CSV table of C-alpha atoms and ligand atoms in Angstrom, one decimal:
chain,number,residue,atom,x,y,z
A,1,MET,CA,196.4,323.2,-167.9
A,2,ASN,CA,195.4,322.3,-171.4
A,3,GLU,CA,196.9,325.1,-173.6
A,4,SER,CA,194.4,324.7,-176.5
A,5,PHE,CA,191.3,324.4,-174.3
A,6,PRO,CA,192.1,326.3,-171.1
A,7,TYR,CA,188.5,326.0,-170.0
A,8,MET,CA,188.7,322.2,-169.8
A,9,THR,CA,190.6,322.3,-166.5
A,10,SER,CA,187.8,324.1,-164.8
A,11,LEU,CA,185.2,321.5,-165.8
A,12,ALA,CA,184.2,319.5,-162.7
A,13,THR,CA,182.3,316.2,-162.9
A,14,PRO,CA,178.6,317.0,-162.2
A,15,GLN,CA,177.7,315.9,-158.7
A,16,LEU,CA,174.7,313.6,-158.8
A,17,ALA,CA,172.0,313.9,-156.2
A,18,PRO,CA,172.5,311.6,-153.2
A,19,ARG,CA,169.3,309.7,-154.0
A,20,MET,CA,171.0,308.2,-157.1
A,21,SER,CA,173.4,306.2,-154.9
A,22,ALA,CA,170.4,304.2,-153.7
A,23,VAL,CA,169.5,303.0,-157.2
A,24,LYS,CA,171.1,300.4,-159.4
A,25,PRO,CA,170.4,299.7,-163.0
A,26,SER,CA,167.9,296.9,-163.7
A,27,PRO,CA,169.7,293.5,-163.9
A,28,THR,CA,167.4,292.5,-166.7
A,29,ILE,CA,168.8,295.4,-168.8
A,30,GLU,CA,172.4,294.5,-167.8
A,31,VAL,CA,171.9,291.0,-169.2
A,32,SER,CA,170.3,292.3,-172.4
A,33,ASN,CA,173.4,294.6,-172.8
A,34,ALA,CA,175.7,291.6,-172.5
A,35,VAL,CA,173.6,289.8,-175.1
A,36,GLN,CA,173.8,292.7,-177.5
A,37,ALA,CA,177.6,292.9,-177.0
A,38,LEU,CA,177.9,289.2,-177.9
A,39,LYS,CA,175.6,289.5,-180.9
A,40,ALA,CA,177.6,292.4,-182.1
A,41,LYS,CA,180.6,290.1,-182.2
A,42,GLY,CA,178.6,287.7,-184.4
A,43,GLU,CA,177.8,285.1,-181.7
A,44,LYS,CA,174.6,283.2,-182.0
A,45,VAL,CA,173.1,284.0,-178.7
A,46,ILE,CA,169.8,282.7,-177.4
A,47,SER,CA,168.1,285.0,-175.0
A,48,PHE,CA,165.6,283.8,-172.5
A,49,SER,CA,166.0,287.0,-170.6
A,50,ILE,CA,163.4,289.3,-172.1
A,51,GLY,CA,160.1,290.3,-170.6
A,52,VAL,CA,158.5,291.0,-174.0
A,53,PRO,CA,155.4,288.9,-174.6
A,54,GLY,CA,156.4,288.0,-178.2
A,55,PHE,CA,153.0,288.4,-179.8
A,56,LEU,CA,151.4,291.3,-181.6
A,57,PRO,CA,148.2,293.1,-180.7
A,58,PRO,CA,145.1,292.5,-182.9
A,59,ALA,CA,144.5,294.6,-186.0
A,60,HIS,CA,141.8,296.8,-184.4
A,61,VAL,CA,144.6,298.3,-182.2
A,62,TYR,CA,146.6,299.4,-185.2
A,63,ALA,CA,143.5,300.7,-187.0
A,64,ALA,CA,142.6,302.9,-184.0
A,65,ALA,CA,146.2,304.3,-183.8
A,66,GLU,CA,146.3,305.1,-187.5
A,67,GLU,CA,143.0,306.8,-187.4
A,68,THR,CA,144.0,309.0,-184.5
A,69,ALA,CA,147.4,309.8,-185.9
A,70,ALA,CA,145.7,311.1,-189.1
A,71,LYS,CA,143.7,313.6,-187.1
A,72,ASP,CA,145.7,316.8,-186.4
A,73,ASN,CA,143.2,318.1,-183.8
A,74,ASP,CA,143.5,315.0,-181.7
A,75,THR,CA,147.2,314.7,-181.6
A,76,GLY,CA,148.5,318.3,-181.7
A,77,GLY,CA,147.5,319.8,-178.5
A,78,TYR,CA,147.9,319.0,-174.8
A,79,LEU,CA,145.5,316.4,-173.6
A,80,PRO,CA,143.9,315.8,-170.2
A,81,GLY,CA,146.4,314.4,-167.7
A,82,ARG,CA,143.9,311.8,-166.5
A,83,GLY,CA,143.6,310.3,-170.1
A,84,THR,CA,141.3,311.0,-173.0
A,85,PRO,CA,137.6,310.4,-172.2
A,86,GLU,CA,137.7,307.6,-174.8
A,87,LEU,CA,140.5,305.8,-173.0
A,88,ILE,CA,139.0,306.3,-169.6
A,89,ASN,CA,135.6,305.0,-170.7
A,90,ALA,CA,137.3,302.0,-172.5
A,91,PHE,CA,139.2,301.2,-169.3
A,92,LEU,CA,136.2,301.5,-167.1
A,93,LYS,CA,134.3,299.2,-169.4
A,94,ARG,CA,137.1,296.6,-169.4
A,95,GLN,CA,137.3,296.8,-165.6
A,96,LYS,CA,133.5,296.3,-165.3
A,97,GLU,CA,133.6,293.3,-167.6
A,98,ASP,CA,136.3,291.9,-165.3
A,99,GLY,CA,134.1,292.4,-162.3
A,100,LEU,CA,135.7,295.7,-160.9
A,101,HIS,CA,133.5,298.8,-160.7
A,102,TYR,CA,135.1,302.2,-160.8
A,103,THR,CA,134.0,305.8,-161.6
A,104,PRO,CA,135.8,308.1,-164.0
A,105,ASP,CA,137.4,310.0,-161.1
A,106,GLU,CA,138.9,306.8,-159.7
A,107,VAL,CA,141.1,306.0,-162.7
A,108,CYS,CA,143.8,307.5,-164.8
A,109,VAL,CA,146.5,306.7,-167.3
A,110,GLN,CA,150.2,306.6,-166.6
A,111,MET,CA,153.4,306.0,-168.6
A,112,GLY,CA,153.3,302.2,-168.5
A,113,GLY,CA,152.8,300.0,-165.4
A,114,LYS,CA,156.3,301.0,-164.4
A,115,GLY,CA,155.6,304.7,-164.6
A,116,ALA,CA,152.4,304.1,-162.6
A,117,LEU,CA,154.2,302.1,-159.9
A,118,TYR,CA,157.0,304.7,-159.7
A,119,ASN,CA,154.6,307.5,-159.1
A,120,ILE,CA,152.4,305.5,-156.7
A,121,PHE,CA,155.5,304.8,-154.6
A,122,GLN,CA,156.3,308.6,-154.7
A,123,ILE,CA,152.8,309.7,-153.5
A,124,LEU,CA,152.4,307.0,-150.9
A,125,LEU,CA,155.8,306.5,-149.4
A,126,GLY,CA,158.4,308.7,-147.8
A,127,GLU,CA,161.3,308.7,-145.3
A,128,GLY,CA,160.9,306.2,-142.5
A,129,ASP,CA,158.1,304.3,-144.3
A,130,LYS,CA,158.4,300.6,-145.0
A,131,VAL,CA,156.9,298.8,-148.0
A,132,LEU,CA,156.4,295.1,-147.8
A,133,PHE,CA,156.4,292.6,-150.7
A,134,PRO,CA,156.9,288.8,-151.0
A,135,ALA,CA,160.3,287.6,-152.5
A,136,PRO,CA,160.8,286.7,-155.3
A,137,TYR,CA,159.5,290.1,-156.4
A,138,TRP,CA,159.6,292.2,-159.6
A,139,VAL,CA,163.1,293.8,-159.8
A,140,SER,CA,162.0,297.4,-159.7
A,141,TYR,CA,160.1,297.5,-156.4
A,142,PRO,CA,163.2,297.9,-154.1
A,143,ASP,CA,164.6,300.7,-156.2
A,144,MET,CA,161.3,302.5,-156.5
A,145,ALA,CA,161.0,302.3,-152.7
A,146,ALA,CA,164.5,303.7,-152.3
A,147,LEU,CA,163.8,306.5,-154.7
A,148,ALA,CA,160.8,307.4,-152.6
A,149,GLY,CA,163.0,307.4,-149.5
A,150,ALA,CA,161.3,304.3,-148.1
A,151,THR,CA,162.7,301.0,-147.0
A,152,SER,CA,161.7,297.7,-148.5
A,153,THR,CA,161.0,294.7,-146.3
A,154,THR,CA,160.5,291.3,-147.9
A,155,VAL,CA,159.2,287.9,-146.9
A,156,TYR,CA,161.0,285.0,-148.6
A,157,CYS,CA,158.7,282.5,-150.2
A,158,PRO,CA,160.8,279.5,-151.4
A,159,ALA,CA,160.1,277.2,-154.3
A,160,SER,CA,158.9,274.6,-151.8
A,161,GLN,CA,155.8,276.8,-151.2
A,162,ASP,CA,155.4,277.6,-154.9
A,163,TYR,CA,157.0,281.0,-154.3
A,164,LYS,CA,153.8,282.3,-152.8
A,165,ILE,CA,153.3,284.2,-149.6
A,166,THR,CA,151.1,282.3,-147.1
A,167,PRO,CA,148.5,284.0,-144.9
A,168,GLU,CA,150.6,283.2,-141.8
A,169,GLN,CA,153.7,284.8,-143.3
A,170,LEU,CA,151.6,287.9,-144.3
A,171,GLU,CA,150.1,288.3,-140.9
A,172,ASP,CA,153.4,287.8,-139.2
A,173,ALA,CA,155.1,290.5,-141.4
A,174,LEU,CA,152.3,293.0,-140.9
A,175,GLN,CA,152.8,293.0,-137.1
A,176,ASP,CA,155.5,295.6,-137.9
A,177,SER,CA,153.4,298.8,-137.5
A,178,THR,CA,155.9,300.9,-139.6
A,179,ILE,CA,154.8,299.0,-142.8
A,180,LYS,CA,152.7,301.5,-144.8
A,181,ALA,CA,152.1,299.5,-148.0
A,182,PHE,CA,151.9,295.9,-149.2
A,183,VAL,CA,152.7,295.2,-152.9
A,184,PHE,CA,151.0,292.2,-154.3
A,185,ASN,CA,151.9,291.0,-157.8
A,186,ASN,CA,149.6,288.3,-159.3
A,187,PRO,CA,150.5,286.5,-161.6
A,188,SER,CA,154.1,287.0,-160.7
A,189,ASN,CA,157.1,288.2,-162.5
A,190,PRO,CA,159.6,286.4,-162.1
A,191,THR,CA,157.9,283.2,-161.0
A,192,GLY,CA,154.9,283.0,-163.2
A,193,MET,CA,152.9,281.7,-160.2
A,194,LEU,CA,149.2,282.6,-160.0
A,195,TYR,CA,147.4,282.7,-156.7
A,196,THR,CA,144.2,280.6,-156.8
A,197,PRO,CA,140.9,282.4,-155.9
A,198,GLU,CA,141.0,280.6,-152.5
A,199,GLU,CA,144.6,281.8,-151.8
A,200,VAL,CA,143.6,285.4,-152.7
A,201,ASP,CA,140.6,285.1,-150.3
A,202,ALA,CA,142.9,284.0,-147.5
A,203,LEU,CA,145.4,286.8,-148.0
A,204,ALA,CA,142.5,289.4,-148.3
A,205,ALA,CA,141.1,288.2,-145.0
A,206,ILE,CA,144.5,289.0,-143.4
A,207,LEU,CA,144.7,292.4,-145.0
A,208,VAL,CA,141.3,293.3,-143.6
A,209,LYS,CA,142.8,293.1,-140.1
A,210,PHE,CA,145.5,295.8,-140.9
A,211,PRO,CA,143.4,298.8,-141.9
A,212,LYS,CA,146.4,301.2,-142.0
A,213,VAL,CA,148.2,299.3,-144.7
A,214,SER,CA,147.7,300.5,-148.3
A,215,ILE,CA,147.7,297.8,-150.9
A,216,ILE,CA,149.4,298.1,-154.3
A,217,SER,CA,148.0,295.4,-156.6
A,218,ASP,CA,150.2,294.9,-159.6
A,219,ASP,CA,147.8,293.0,-161.8
A,220,ILE,CA,149.5,293.6,-165.2
A,221,TYR,CA,149.6,289.9,-166.2
A,222,ASP,CA,146.0,289.2,-165.2
A,223,LYS,CA,144.8,288.1,-168.7
A,224,ILE,CA,147.7,285.7,-169.1
A,225,THR,CA,146.6,282.9,-166.8
A,226,TYR,CA,146.2,279.2,-167.3
A,227,GLY,CA,143.9,277.0,-165.2
A,228,ALA,CA,142.5,278.9,-162.2
A,229,PRO,CA,140.9,282.3,-163.0
A,230,PHE,CA,142.4,285.5,-161.8
A,231,LYS,CA,140.8,287.0,-158.7
A,232,SER,CA,141.7,290.4,-157.3
A,233,LEU,CA,142.0,291.1,-153.6
A,234,THR,CA,139.2,293.6,-153.8
A,235,GLN,CA,136.9,291.0,-155.2
A,236,SER,CA,137.6,288.8,-152.2
A,237,GLU,CA,137.1,291.6,-149.7
A,238,PRO,CA,135.3,294.6,-151.2
A,239,SER,CA,136.1,296.7,-148.1
A,240,LEU,CA,139.8,296.7,-149.3
A,241,LYS,CA,138.8,298.8,-152.3
A,242,GLU,CA,139.1,302.0,-150.3
A,243,ARG,CA,142.9,301.4,-149.7
A,244,THR,CA,143.8,299.4,-152.8
A,245,VAL,CA,145.6,300.8,-155.8
A,246,ILE,CA,145.3,298.6,-158.9
A,247,VAL,CA,148.0,298.8,-161.6
A,248,GLN,CA,147.2,297.7,-165.1
A,249,SER,CA,149.1,297.9,-168.3
A,250,ILE,CA,148.7,296.9,-172.0
A,251,SER,CA,152.4,295.7,-172.1
A,252,LYS,CA,151.8,292.1,-171.3
A,253,ASN,CA,148.1,291.4,-171.7
A,254,TYR,CA,147.9,292.9,-175.2
A,255,GLY,CA,151.5,292.4,-176.4
A,256,MET,CA,152.1,296.2,-176.4
A,257,PRO,CA,155.1,297.0,-174.2
A,258,GLY,CA,156.5,299.8,-176.4
A,259,TRP,CA,153.2,301.7,-176.5
A,260,ARG,CA,153.8,302.6,-172.8
A,261,ILE,CA,150.3,302.7,-171.4
A,262,GLY,CA,149.6,301.9,-167.8
A,263,MET,CA,146.4,302.4,-166.0
A,264,VAL,CA,145.5,303.0,-162.3
A,265,ALA,CA,142.2,302.3,-160.5
A,266,ALA,CA,142.2,303.6,-156.9
A,267,PRO,CA,140.4,305.8,-154.4
A,268,GLN,CA,139.8,309.4,-155.7
A,269,SER,CA,142.4,310.9,-153.3
A,270,ILE,CA,145.2,308.7,-154.8
A,271,ILE,CA,144.2,309.5,-158.4
A,272,LYS,CA,144.1,313.2,-157.5
A,273,ALA,CA,147.7,313.0,-156.1
A,274,LEU,CA,148.9,311.1,-159.1
A,275,LEU,CA,147.4,313.8,-161.4
A,276,THR,CA,149.1,316.5,-159.4
A,277,LEU,CA,152.4,314.8,-159.6
A,278,THR,CA,152.2,314.1,-163.3
A,279,SER,CA,151.0,317.6,-164.0
A,280,GLN,CA,154.5,318.6,-163.0
A,281,SER,CA,156.3,315.9,-164.9
A,282,LEU,CA,154.6,314.0,-167.8
A,283,THR,CA,151.8,316.4,-168.6
A,284,ASN,CA,150.0,313.8,-170.8
A,285,ILE,CA,150.4,310.5,-172.6
A,286,PRO,CA,150.4,310.8,-176.4
A,287,ALA,CA,147.0,310.6,-178.1
A,288,VAL,CA,148.0,307.8,-180.6
A,289,THR,CA,149.0,305.3,-177.8
A,290,GLN,CA,145.9,306.2,-175.8
A,291,ALA,CA,143.7,305.4,-178.8
A,292,ALA,CA,145.5,302.1,-179.3
A,293,ALA,CA,145.0,301.2,-175.7
A,294,ALA,CA,141.3,302.1,-175.8
A,295,ALA,CA,140.9,299.8,-178.8
A,296,ALA,CA,142.8,297.0,-176.9
A,297,PHE,CA,140.6,297.3,-173.9
A,298,THR,CA,137.3,297.3,-175.7
A,299,GLY,CA,138.1,295.1,-178.7
A,300,ASP,CA,137.5,291.5,-179.2
A,301,HIS,CA,139.6,289.5,-176.6
A,302,SER,CA,139.3,286.1,-178.3
A,303,PHE,CA,142.9,286.4,-179.7
A,304,LEU,CA,144.1,285.7,-176.2
A,305,ASP,CA,142.8,282.1,-176.4
A,306,SER,CA,145.4,281.2,-179.0
A,307,VAL,CA,148.1,283.3,-177.3
A,308,LYS,CA,147.5,281.4,-174.1
A,309,ALA,CA,147.3,278.0,-175.8
A,310,ASP,CA,150.7,278.7,-177.4
A,311,PHE,CA,152.2,279.8,-174.1
A,312,VAL,CA,150.9,276.6,-172.4
A,313,LYS,CA,152.6,274.4,-175.0
A,314,LYS,CA,155.9,276.3,-174.5
A,315,ARG,CA,155.7,276.3,-170.7
A,316,ASP,CA,155.1,272.6,-170.7
A,317,PHE,CA,158.0,272.0,-173.1
A,318,VAL,CA,160.3,274.0,-170.8
A,319,LEU,CA,159.2,272.3,-167.7
A,320,GLU,CA,159.5,268.9,-169.3
A,321,GLU,CA,163.1,269.6,-170.4
A,322,LEU,CA,164.0,271.0,-167.0
A,323,SER,CA,162.5,268.0,-165.2
A,324,LYS,CA,165.1,265.8,-167.0
A,325,LEU,CA,167.9,267.6,-165.3
A,326,GLU,CA,169.2,266.5,-162.0
A,327,SER,CA,169.4,268.9,-159.0
A,328,MET,CA,166.8,271.4,-160.4
A,329,THR,CA,163.3,272.0,-159.2
A,330,CYS,CA,160.7,274.2,-160.8
A,331,PRO,CA,157.2,274.8,-159.5
A,332,LYS,CA,154.6,274.8,-162.4
A,333,PRO,CA,153.6,278.4,-163.2
A,334,GLU,CA,149.9,279.1,-164.1
A,335,GLY,CA,150.4,282.6,-165.5
A,336,ALA,CA,152.7,285.1,-167.3
A,337,PHE,CA,155.4,283.6,-169.5
A,338,TYR,CA,158.3,282.9,-167.1
A,339,VAL,CA,159.6,279.8,-165.2
A,340,PHE,CA,161.8,280.3,-162.2
A,341,PRO,CA,163.8,277.1,-161.6
A,342,ASN,CA,165.6,276.6,-158.3
A,343,ILE,CA,169.3,275.9,-158.9
A,344,ASP,CA,170.5,275.4,-155.3
A,345,GLY,CA,171.5,271.9,-156.1
A,346,LEU,CA,173.9,273.0,-158.8
A,347,LEU,CA,175.7,275.7,-156.8
A,348,GLY,CA,179.1,274.5,-155.7
A,349,LYS,CA,179.6,272.5,-158.9
A,350,SER,CA,182.4,273.5,-161.4
A,351,TYR,CA,182.5,274.7,-164.9
A,352,ASN,CA,185.9,274.7,-166.6
A,353,ARG,CA,187.5,274.1,-163.2
A,354,LYS,CA,185.9,277.2,-161.8
A,355,THR,CA,183.4,276.8,-158.9
A,356,ILE,CA,179.9,278.1,-159.6
A,357,LYS,CA,179.2,279.7,-156.3
A,358,THR,CA,176.2,281.9,-157.1
A,359,ASP,CA,173.3,282.3,-159.5
A,360,VAL,CA,175.2,285.1,-161.2
A,361,ASP,CA,178.2,282.8,-161.7
A,362,PHE,CA,175.9,280.2,-163.2
A,363,CYS,CA,174.3,282.6,-165.7
A,364,LYS,CA,177.7,284.1,-166.6
A,365,ALA,CA,179.1,280.6,-167.3
A,366,LEU,CA,176.0,279.5,-169.2
A,367,LEU,CA,176.3,282.6,-171.4
A,368,GLU,CA,180.1,282.0,-171.9
A,369,ALA,CA,179.7,278.2,-172.6
A,370,GLU,CA,176.5,278.0,-174.6
A,371,LYS,CA,175.6,281.6,-175.4
A,372,VAL,CA,172.3,281.2,-173.6
A,373,ALA,CA,171.1,284.2,-171.6
A,374,CYS,CA,168.9,283.8,-168.4
A,375,ILE,CA,168.5,286.3,-165.6
A,376,PRO,CA,170.0,285.5,-162.2
A,377,GLY,CA,167.4,285.3,-159.5
A,378,VAL,CA,169.3,287.6,-157.1
A,379,GLY,CA,167.8,290.7,-158.7
A,380,PHE,CA,164.4,289.3,-157.9
A,381,GLY,CA,165.2,288.6,-154.3
A,382,ASP,CA,166.1,284.9,-154.7
A,383,ASP,CA,169.8,284.1,-155.2
A,384,LYS,CA,169.1,280.3,-155.7
A,385,ALA,CA,167.1,280.6,-158.9
A,386,LEU,CA,167.1,282.0,-162.4
A,387,ARG,CA,164.4,283.3,-164.7
A,388,ILE,CA,163.7,281.8,-168.1
A,389,SER,CA,161.2,283.7,-170.3
A,390,TYR,CA,159.6,281.3,-172.8
A,391,ALA,CA,158.0,284.0,-174.9
A,392,THR,CA,159.9,283.1,-177.9
A,393,ASP,CA,159.4,280.7,-180.9
A,394,MET,CA,159.5,276.9,-180.4
A,395,ASP,CA,162.7,276.4,-182.5
A,396,THR,CA,164.6,278.9,-180.3
A,397,LEU,CA,163.2,277.2,-177.2
A,398,LYS,CA,164.3,273.8,-178.4
A,399,GLU,CA,167.8,274.9,-179.3
A,400,GLY,CA,168.1,277.0,-176.1
A,401,LEU,CA,166.9,274.2,-173.8
A,402,SER,CA,169.2,271.7,-175.5
A,403,ARG,CA,172.2,274.0,-174.9
A,404,PHE,CA,171.0,274.7,-171.4
A,405,SER,CA,170.8,271.0,-170.6
A,406,ARG,CA,174.3,270.3,-172.2
A,407,PHE,CA,175.7,273.0,-169.9
A,408,VAL,CA,174.0,271.6,-166.7
A,409,ASN,CA,175.2,268.1,-167.6
A,410,SER,CA,178.7,269.3,-168.1
A,411,LEU,CA,179.0,270.7,-164.6
A,412,THR,CA,181.3,268.6,-162.4
B,1,LIG,N1,155.0,295.0,-163.0
B,1,LIG,C1,155.6,293.9,-163.3
B,1,LIG,C2,155.3,292.7,-162.4
B,1,LIG,C3,156.3,293.7,-164.5
B,1,LIG,O1,156.8,292.5,-164.9
B,1,LIG,C4,156.5,294.8,-165.4
B,1,LIG,C5,157.3,294.7,-166.6
B,1,LIG,O2,158.1,293.8,-166.8
B,1,LIG,C6,155.9,296.0,-165.0
B,1,LIG,C7,155.2,296.1,-163.8
B,1,LIG,C8,156.0,297.3,-165.8
B,1,LIG,O3,155.5,297.0,-167.1
B,1,LIG,P1,155.2,298.2,-168.1
B,1,LIG,O4,155.8,299.4,-167.6
B,1,LIG,O5,155.7,297.7,-169.4
B,1,LIG,O6,153.7,298.4,-168.2
């Protein structure tokens, strides 16, 4: 008994809900915490771990945000859960220009692409359901599935097939009739791979054969593509539209991750369910960010040309440097701002007389030896790879890749 504070002894640790035992913190955030800790000690850390695009949105975005923020009557009250009419119209216009046709009751705003995906998993999946996605996959899908009570099932797509799921693999996996939804992320985080229009056509043709499967299409990098144009599954097979949920976001395409706007285009029944769910949670997304997003969707997109040209230069530099290293292979990504080299040939080597057995050992040793942070592939469903984000300035890339190469060459 604590004499001064007798009530202390009666304090019990709050019992968390059982569902929390099914979730783990995002590995990308764990790496970023390790980086922060090293930086706090004064170390010169180079981080290739972040998923922030590293460019700013155009001036018209800030102008729209400022103008809205200055108007009390636009910002003070509750707003429609679906999104402001201005945002909805701007998004519909954007979609139309991209060849996708939706009506106002088939779209809504969400709290970022992540918030959208979390809520979509909640409304589509439950106990006993399975959700399928190709591995490597975006880190959060398995945890979102677990939080919905569903089980994830993955199809491994190795570097030798450019990390892409083949029509045969998809057809084979969908023979399992308990699969309720298929998540398709194109271009991909973590691999940066973009499916060509022909590859999308071939996958869409398989999906047509499985009418009970809902499709969640995570298209949030669709404007950051190099080479082949982006094509959506619903453009390949318009009949898929009635069971496809498209997720969009301003985070990557417009360099606005902190503004937290995600958009969903889907059949009316899905949108209605999302709005019911968010009416009991989010209520609405702030007016200022909605205005900024509307301006991003409708404003001039020519800034993306220089953004993409810059990314291509950086991607090519990283690939060139990696190609000089023995025992590493890296398919050439045509989208997003990540490369995902396979490091299988380096596992089993030693650093400082310690064997590097896993991708996590590799990333820890790299951080310790050279203060370079990359994300181990295991969190993305591939424990023989790591993710490098090249959305940083060229000097940092040069210094980081030189340290990375020194580390790989020092392994015995
Ligand atoms: N989907 C993918 C594939 C991602 O890479 C991310 C973010 O990294 C998201 C969804 C969520 O993005 P946001 O919530 O910033 O819109």
